[in-house]
Coordinates of C-alpha atoms and ligand atoms in Angstrom, one line a residue:
M1 CA 65.5 19.7 -1.7
P2 CA 63.7 22.4 -3.9
S3 CA 59.7 21.3 -3.4
L4 CA 57.6 19.9 -5.8
N5 CA 56.8 23.3 -7.3
Q6 CA 60.6 24.0 -8.0
Q7 CA 61.2 20.9 -9.5
I8 CA 58.7 20.8 -11.9
F9 CA 59.3 24.0 -13.0
I10 CA 63.0 23.6 -14.0
A11 CA 62.4 20.0 -14.9
A12 CA 59.6 21.9 -17.7
V13 CA 62.4 24.8 -18.6
L14 CA 65.0 21.9 -18.7
G15 CA 62.7 19.7 -21.5
L16 CA 62.4 22.6 -24.0
A17 CA 66.1 23.3 -24.0
I18 CA 67.6 20.1 -24.9
G19 CA 64.3 19.3 -26.7
G20 CA 65.7 22.6 -28.5
L21 CA 69.5 21.0 -29.4
L22 CA 68.3 18.0 -30.2
H23 CA 66.2 19.0 -33.0
H24 CA 69.7 21.0 -33.8
V25 CA 71.4 17.9 -33.5
G26 CA 69.0 16.4 -36.1
S27 CA 66.3 13.2 -36.5
A28 CA 69.1 11.5 -38.3
S29 CA 71.8 11.5 -35.4
V30 CA 71.6 8.0 -32.4
T31 CA 71.5 10.2 -29.8
Y32 CA 68.1 12.5 -31.4
E33 CA 66.5 9.1 -31.7
W34 CA 67.3 7.4 -28.3
T35 CA 66.9 10.1 -25.7
L36 CA 63.4 10.4 -28.0
Y37 CA 62.4 6.7 -27.3
A38 CA 62.6 7.2 -23.1
A39 CA 61.1 10.5 -23.5
N40 CA 58.3 9.0 -25.0
L41 CA 59.1 5.9 -23.0
I42 CA 59.2 7.8 -19.4
A43 CA 56.6 10.0 -20.4
S44 CA 53.9 7.5 -21.9
V45 CA 53.9 5.8 -18.4
F46 CA 53.8 9.2 -16.2
V47 CA 49.5 9.7 -18.5
D48 CA 49.5 6.1 -17.5
L49 CA 49.8 6.0 -14.3
L50 CA 47.3 9.1 -14.0
K51 CA 44.9 7.8 -16.5
M52 CA 44.9 4.5 -14.2
V53 CA 43.7 6.5 -10.8
L54 CA 41.0 9.2 -12.9
I55 CA 38.4 7.0 -13.3
P56 CA 37.8 5.7 -10.5
L57 CA 38.8 9.2 -9.2
V58 CA 36.5 10.7 -11.2
F59 CA 33.2 8.2 -10.2
S60 CA 34.3 8.9 -6.2
T61 CA 34.7 12.7 -6.6
I62 CA 31.3 13.3 -7.7
V63 CA 29.4 10.9 -5.9
V64 CA 30.7 12.1 -2.6
G65 CA 31.0 15.6 -3.8
V66 CA 27.0 15.2 -4.9
A67 CA 26.2 13.8 -2.3
N68 CA 27.1 16.5 0.2
L69 CA 26.0 19.3 -2.4
Q70 CA 22.8 17.7 -1.9
A71 CA 23.4 17.9 2.2
N72 CA 24.0 21.6 1.6
K73 CA 20.4 23.5 0.9
N74 CA 21.6 25.4 -1.7
I75 CA 22.6 22.6 -4.4
H76 CA 20.1 24.6 -7.5
Q77 CA 22.5 27.0 -6.9
V78 CA 25.5 25.6 -7.5
W79 CA 24.0 24.0 -10.7
K80 CA 22.6 27.2 -11.5
V81 CA 26.2 29.0 -11.3
T82 CA 28.5 26.5 -12.5
L83 CA 26.5 26.6 -16.1
I84 CA 26.1 30.2 -15.7
F85 CA 29.5 30.5 -15.4
F86 CA 30.9 27.5 -18.5
V87 CA 29.2 30.1 -20.2
S88 CA 29.9 33.3 -19.5
S89 CA 33.7 32.9 -19.4
M90 CA 33.4 30.3 -23.4
S91 CA 31.7 33.6 -24.6
L92 CA 34.4 35.8 -23.3
A93 CA 37.0 33.5 -24.3
M94 CA 35.4 33.4 -28.3
L95 CA 34.7 37.6 -28.4
L96 CA 38.2 37.7 -27.9
G97 CA 38.8 34.9 -30.6
L98 CA 36.8 36.9 -33.4
F99 CA 38.0 40.4 -31.6
V100 CA 41.5 39.2 -32.2
M101 CA 41.8 37.5 -35.9
N102 CA 39.0 40.4 -37.4
W103 CA 41.4 42.3 -36.2
I104 CA 44.5 40.9 -36.8
R105 CA 43.8 39.0 -39.6
P106 CA 46.0 36.2 -39.7
G107 CA 46.3 34.0 -43.1
E108 CA 45.3 36.5 -46.0
G109 CA 48.5 35.9 -48.2
I110 CA 49.5 32.4 -47.8
H111 CA 50.9 30.1 -50.1
L112 CA 48.7 27.7 -50.2
A113 CA 50.8 25.6 -52.1
M114 CA 53.0 24.0 -49.4
F115 CA 49.6 22.4 -47.9
Q116 CA 47.4 20.6 -51.0
E117 CA 48.9 17.3 -50.6
S118 CA 48.5 16.9 -47.1
M119 CA 44.9 18.5 -47.8
N120 CA 44.2 16.4 -50.3
S121 CA 44.6 13.8 -48.3
F122 CA 43.0 13.9 -45.8
E123 CA 39.9 12.7 -44.7
Y124 CA 36.7 13.6 -42.5
S125 CA 33.0 12.6 -41.6
K126 CA 31.3 14.6 -41.7
M127 CA 29.1 16.3 -38.8
N128 CA 26.2 18.2 -39.0
P129 CA 24.7 20.8 -35.8
A130 CA 21.7 18.2 -35.1
E131 CA 24.2 14.7 -35.7
F132 CA 26.3 15.6 -33.5
F133 CA 23.9 17.3 -30.7
T134 CA 22.3 13.6 -30.9
N135 CA 25.0 11.7 -30.6
F136 CA 26.3 13.8 -28.2
L137 CA 23.3 13.2 -26.2
H138 CA 23.3 9.0 -26.5
S139 CA 26.8 9.3 -25.3
L140 CA 25.6 10.7 -22.0
F141 CA 23.5 7.6 -20.7
Q142 CA 25.5 4.7 -21.2
N143 CA 25.9 1.4 -19.8
P144 CA 27.9 2.4 -16.1
I145 CA 29.8 -0.7 -16.2
N146 CA 30.8 -0.5 -20.1
A147 CA 31.7 3.7 -19.7
L148 CA 34.3 2.5 -17.0
A149 CA 35.3 0.5 -18.7
K150 CA 35.9 2.5 -21.8
G151 CA 37.2 5.4 -20.0
D152 CA 34.4 7.4 -21.3
I153 CA 34.3 10.5 -18.8
L154 CA 31.4 12.5 -19.6
A155 CA 29.1 9.1 -19.1
V156 CA 31.3 8.3 -15.7
V157 CA 30.4 11.6 -14.8
V158 CA 26.3 11.5 -15.6
F159 CA 25.9 8.0 -13.9
A160 CA 27.7 9.5 -10.8
L161 CA 25.3 12.3 -11.0
F162 CA 22.7 10.1 -10.0
L163 CA 24.0 7.7 -7.9
G164 CA 24.7 11.1 -6.0
I165 CA 21.8 11.8 -5.9
A166 CA 20.2 8.5 -5.2
L167 CA 21.8 7.9 -2.3
V168 CA 21.0 11.4 -0.4
V169 CA 17.1 10.7 -1.5
G170 CA 18.0 7.4 0.2
G171 CA 19.5 8.8 3.3
E172 CA 20.3 7.6 6.7
R173 CA 20.0 3.8 5.2
Y174 CA 22.8 3.7 2.7
R175 CA 25.4 6.2 5.4
N176 CA 27.8 3.2 4.7
I177 CA 27.8 2.9 1.1
L178 CA 28.6 7.2 0.9
N179 CA 31.2 6.3 3.3
I180 CA 33.1 3.3 1.7
F181 CA 33.1 6.2 -1.6
Q182 CA 34.8 8.2 1.0
E183 CA 36.5 6.3 2.2
F184 CA 37.9 5.0 -1.5
L185 CA 38.1 9.1 -2.2
D186 CA 41.2 9.5 0.1
L187 CA 43.1 6.3 -1.0
M188 CA 43.0 7.7 -4.5
M189 CA 44.1 11.4 -3.2
R190 CA 47.0 9.3 -1.9
I191 CA 48.3 7.5 -4.6
I192 CA 48.2 10.6 -6.9
G193 CA 50.6 12.4 -4.4
W194 CA 52.6 9.1 -5.2
I195 CA 52.0 9.9 -9.0
M196 CA 53.5 13.3 -8.4
L197 CA 56.5 12.8 -7.4
I198 CA 57.4 11.5 -10.4
A199 CA 55.6 14.5 -12.3
P200 CA 58.9 16.3 -12.6
L201 CA 60.3 13.4 -14.7
G202 CA 57.1 12.7 -16.9
I203 CA 56.5 16.7 -17.9
F204 CA 60.3 16.7 -18.9
S205 CA 59.8 14.4 -21.0
F206 CA 56.8 15.0 -22.4
L207 CA 58.1 19.0 -23.6
L208 CA 61.7 17.6 -24.4
K209 CA 59.8 15.3 -26.4
L210 CA 57.5 18.3 -28.1
A211 CA 60.3 20.7 -28.6
A212 CA 63.2 18.3 -30.3
T213 CA 59.8 17.5 -32.8
Q214 CA 58.6 20.6 -33.4
N215 CA 58.6 21.6 -37.8
L216 CA 60.0 24.8 -37.8
E217 CA 59.6 25.0 -41.7
I218 CA 56.1 25.3 -41.0
L219 CA 56.2 27.6 -38.0
T220 CA 57.3 30.1 -39.6
T221 CA 54.8 30.0 -42.3
L222 CA 51.9 30.9 -39.7
A223 CA 54.0 32.6 -37.5
T224 CA 51.3 35.3 -37.4
F225 CA 48.5 33.4 -36.8
I226 CA 50.0 31.3 -34.2
L227 CA 51.2 34.0 -32.4
T228 CA 47.8 36.0 -32.7
I229 CA 46.4 32.2 -30.7
I230 CA 48.6 32.4 -28.1
G231 CA 48.5 36.1 -27.4
A232 CA 44.7 35.6 -27.2
T233 CA 44.4 32.2 -24.7
L234 CA 47.1 33.7 -23.2
F235 CA 44.9 37.2 -23.1
H236 CA 42.3 35.5 -21.5
G237 CA 44.4 33.4 -19.6
V238 CA 46.0 35.6 -17.6
V239 CA 44.2 38.6 -18.0
V240 CA 40.2 38.0 -18.1
L241 CA 40.6 34.9 -15.8
P242 CA 42.2 36.3 -13.3
L243 CA 40.3 39.5 -12.9
L244 CA 37.4 37.6 -12.6
L245 CA 38.4 35.4 -10.2
Y246 CA 40.0 39.0 -8.6
A247 CA 35.9 40.4 -8.9
I248 CA 33.9 38.2 -7.7
T249 CA 36.6 36.8 -5.2
R250 CA 39.2 39.0 -4.2
K251 CA 41.9 36.0 -4.3
T252 CA 44.6 37.6 -5.9
P253 CA 46.1 36.0 -9.5
L254 CA 49.5 35.2 -7.6
W255 CA 47.8 33.8 -5.3
F256 CA 45.9 30.9 -7.8
W257 CA 49.3 30.1 -9.4
R258 CA 50.9 29.2 -6.8
G259 CA 47.8 27.0 -6.1
A260 CA 47.1 25.8 -9.0
R261 CA 50.6 25.9 -11.3
E262 CA 51.2 22.0 -10.7
A263 CA 48.2 21.4 -12.1
L264 CA 48.6 24.3 -15.2
M265 CA 52.1 22.0 -16.3
T266 CA 50.8 19.7 -16.0
A267 CA 48.3 20.6 -18.6
F268 CA 50.7 22.4 -20.3
A269 CA 52.8 19.0 -21.0
T270 CA 50.6 16.7 -21.7
S271 CA 47.6 18.6 -23.3
S272 CA 44.6 16.4 -21.9
S273 CA 42.3 18.1 -19.5
N274 CA 41.6 14.2 -18.6
A275 CA 45.0 13.3 -18.2
T276 CA 45.5 16.6 -16.1
L277 CA 42.4 15.9 -13.8
P278 CA 43.6 14.3 -10.8
V279 CA 46.0 16.7 -10.6
T280 CA 42.9 19.1 -11.6
L281 CA 41.7 18.1 -7.9
R282 CA 44.4 17.3 -6.1
C283 CA 45.3 21.7 -6.0
T284 CA 42.0 23.3 -6.3
Q285 CA 41.2 20.8 -2.3
E286 CA 44.5 20.8 -0.9
K287 CA 46.8 24.5 -2.4
L288 CA 43.3 27.2 -2.8
K289 CA 41.2 25.2 -0.6
V290 CA 37.9 25.0 -2.5
R291 CA 35.9 23.0 -0.6
K292 CA 35.7 19.4 -1.4
D293 CA 31.7 19.4 -2.2
I294 CA 31.8 21.7 -4.7
T295 CA 35.3 20.9 -7.0
G296 CA 34.2 17.2 -6.9
F297 CA 30.9 18.9 -9.0
V298 CA 32.6 22.1 -10.9
V299 CA 35.9 20.4 -11.8
P300 CA 35.3 17.1 -13.2
L301 CA 32.3 18.4 -15.0
G302 CA 34.8 21.3 -15.9
A303 CA 36.8 18.9 -17.3
T304 CA 34.6 17.6 -20.1
L305 CA 31.9 20.3 -21.0
N306 CA 34.2 24.3 -19.7
M307 CA 36.6 24.8 -22.2
D308 CA 37.6 28.4 -22.7
G309 CA 40.6 28.2 -24.2
T310 CA 39.7 25.3 -26.8
A311 CA 36.4 27.7 -27.4
L312 CA 38.6 30.4 -28.3
Y313 CA 41.3 28.6 -31.2
E314 CA 37.9 26.8 -32.7
A315 CA 36.4 30.9 -32.9
A316 CA 39.9 32.0 -34.4
A317 CA 40.8 28.8 -36.3
A318 CA 37.1 29.4 -38.3
L319 CA 38.0 32.8 -39.3
F320 CA 41.7 32.1 -39.7
I321 CA 40.3 29.0 -42.4
A322 CA 38.2 31.9 -44.3
N323 CA 41.6 34.4 -44.8
L324 CA 42.7 31.7 -46.6
A325 CA 40.0 30.8 -48.6
G326 CA 39.9 34.1 -49.0
I327 CA 36.2 34.5 -48.0
D328 CA 34.9 37.6 -45.7
L329 CA 32.9 35.6 -43.2
S330 CA 29.8 38.6 -42.2
L331 CA 28.8 39.4 -38.7
S332 CA 25.5 36.8 -39.1
Q333 CA 28.0 34.5 -39.9
Q334 CA 30.4 34.7 -37.5
L335 CA 27.4 34.9 -34.4
I336 CA 27.5 31.2 -36.7
V337 CA 30.6 30.0 -35.5
F338 CA 29.9 31.9 -32.3
C339 CA 27.3 29.3 -32.1
T340 CA 28.8 26.3 -33.2
A341 CA 32.5 26.7 -31.4
M342 CA 30.9 26.3 -27.9
I343 CA 28.6 23.4 -29.1
A344 CA 31.8 22.4 -30.3
A345 CA 33.7 22.6 -27.5
M346 CA 31.9 22.2 -25.2
G347 CA 31.6 18.6 -26.9
A348 CA 35.4 17.8 -26.9
P349 CA 36.8 15.6 -24.4
G350 CA 39.2 16.5 -22.9
M351 CA 41.7 14.5 -24.7
P352 CA 45.3 15.8 -27.0
S353 CA 43.6 17.6 -30.5
A354 CA 40.2 16.3 -29.2
G355 CA 39.3 20.3 -30.6
M356 CA 41.1 19.4 -33.9
V357 CA 37.7 17.1 -34.4
T358 CA 34.7 18.5 -33.3
M359 CA 35.6 22.0 -35.5
V360 CA 34.8 20.0 -38.6
L361 CA 31.5 21.2 -37.2
V362 CA 32.7 25.0 -37.2
L363 CA 33.5 24.8 -40.5
Q364 CA 31.1 22.7 -42.3
S365 CA 28.5 25.5 -40.4
V366 CA 29.6 28.3 -42.0
G367 CA 30.8 26.1 -45.4
L368 CA 34.0 25.9 -45.1
P369 CA 36.3 23.5 -46.4
V370 CA 36.9 21.2 -43.6
E371 CA 39.9 19.5 -46.1
A372 CA 41.7 22.8 -44.8
I373 CA 42.2 21.2 -41.4
A374 CA 45.1 19.8 -42.2
I375 CA 46.6 22.9 -42.8
L376 CA 46.2 23.2 -38.7
L377 CA 47.3 19.7 -37.6
P378 CA 51.1 19.9 -37.9
I379 CA 50.4 22.9 -35.4
D380 CA 48.5 21.6 -33.4
R381 CA 49.6 19.7 -31.2
L382 CA 51.4 23.5 -30.4
L383 CA 48.3 25.1 -29.5
D384 CA 46.8 22.8 -27.8
T385 CA 49.4 23.0 -24.7
F386 CA 47.7 26.5 -24.0
R387 CA 44.7 26.0 -24.8
T388 CA 44.6 22.8 -22.8
T389 CA 46.6 24.7 -20.3
V390 CA 43.6 27.6 -19.7
N391 CA 40.6 25.1 -19.8
V392 CA 42.6 23.5 -16.6
E393 CA 43.4 27.3 -14.6
G394 CA 38.9 27.8 -16.3
D395 CA 37.9 25.3 -14.1
M396 CA 39.4 26.0 -11.6
I397 CA 39.1 29.7 -11.2
G398 CA 35.2 28.3 -11.7
S399 CA 35.1 26.6 -8.5
L400 CA 36.6 29.0 -6.6
I401 CA 33.7 31.6 -8.4
V402 CA 31.5 29.0 -7.3
E403 CA 32.0 28.5 -4.0
R404 CA 32.2 32.4 -3.0
Y405 CA 28.2 32.6 -4.6
V406 CA 27.5 30.2 -2.2
A407 CA 29.4 30.9 0.5
K408 CA 27.4 34.3 -0.4
I409 CA 24.0 32.7 -1.0
D410 CA 24.4 30.9 2.8
T411 CA 25.1 33.5 4.5
V412 CA 22.5 35.4 3.1
F413 CA 19.3 33.1 3.9
G414 CA 21.4 31.0 6.8
D415 CA 22.4 27.4 6.3
Ligands
LIG501 N1 42.8 19.2 -25.4 C1 42.3 20.0 -25.2 C2 41.9 19.7 -23.7 O1 42.2 18.2 -23.4 C3 41.0 19.7 -26.2 C4 41.2 20.7 -27.1 O2 42.2 19.8 -28.6 O3 40.9 21.7 -27.3 O4 41.4 20.0 -23.0

């Protein structure tokens, strides 16, 4: 029996191959219809199962993570290193995105007529950075019961942070409650182990759907842009992030890939950092062996805030739209794109195509036509796979790097 990792890999390859074949058979046939129906059903059950454990898991992971971190004298360092890592790795990703777009300049000479119709019917809600920021701030502090029920991850994260800190400040008196959370977390991890048994089937179905339903005509029209984005995203994921990891922790990319692949494949297939979160936590703790308190803090926070792939994409796509519109963005305008893309990526929830929604903010910031998002929508399902994978990779690498720094500080100052 192949290992779970091997099964997932085989399932991914088979899913893409069979989906590609199905695409040839054509959407009119009964086989196509039924296979797609079955794939849809299995894919959605897989994601539903992951979402089922998501909120209880995030909640208990953070409470326990923070409570245990607080016990460590270096909690301030963990906060700082985590946030510095998030901002620096996203900045690197955006610089890379802007660099390749300025170099390759895809988008010049594309016939816009093809997209005119969808652009006319495209609707969007106006956003300005101040409003966006106010909304973002409001969304942080909510009635926890409401946030838990709605599955609003960021608000759940914030409440869990408060609760974790309160538990530690309260000390011995709340020991029992902390123990209950700890046991509860163990139970969730057990359930995730069961859900992972059907991960190969879920990933197979997702990728089959993706390959069977892609619109090839649009893919070829926008080929240069698509290849530029995929190339830059992969470069960040395969070269930049692993280099950072190696430089700071001396862990090799191969070692990382072995431990992280379940999560990376799940992210690729589902295009959702949130849905992947249970798997990310499992891989970071059990395979990459990062301390539970650090994983519990960095990974859930990173799933909503740390999005290298999304930041790269939002910055690059703004330049693409400028090229299509025949506008040459100046250096200072590109600086604005850089800053708003950072906010937009941090504000995007870890859901499929969430980056497309916050993209409006980036386009508006430099006066680009927002309707042009209609051009990006048909290719988003494909690009989202890559950027979500790199988003999740960034969270796992971030945990390893934060752990390394905290260990260093521990040895210098003593525990
Ligand atoms: N799908 C991405 C994620 O979940 C967000 C995005 O649309 O960029 O990480």
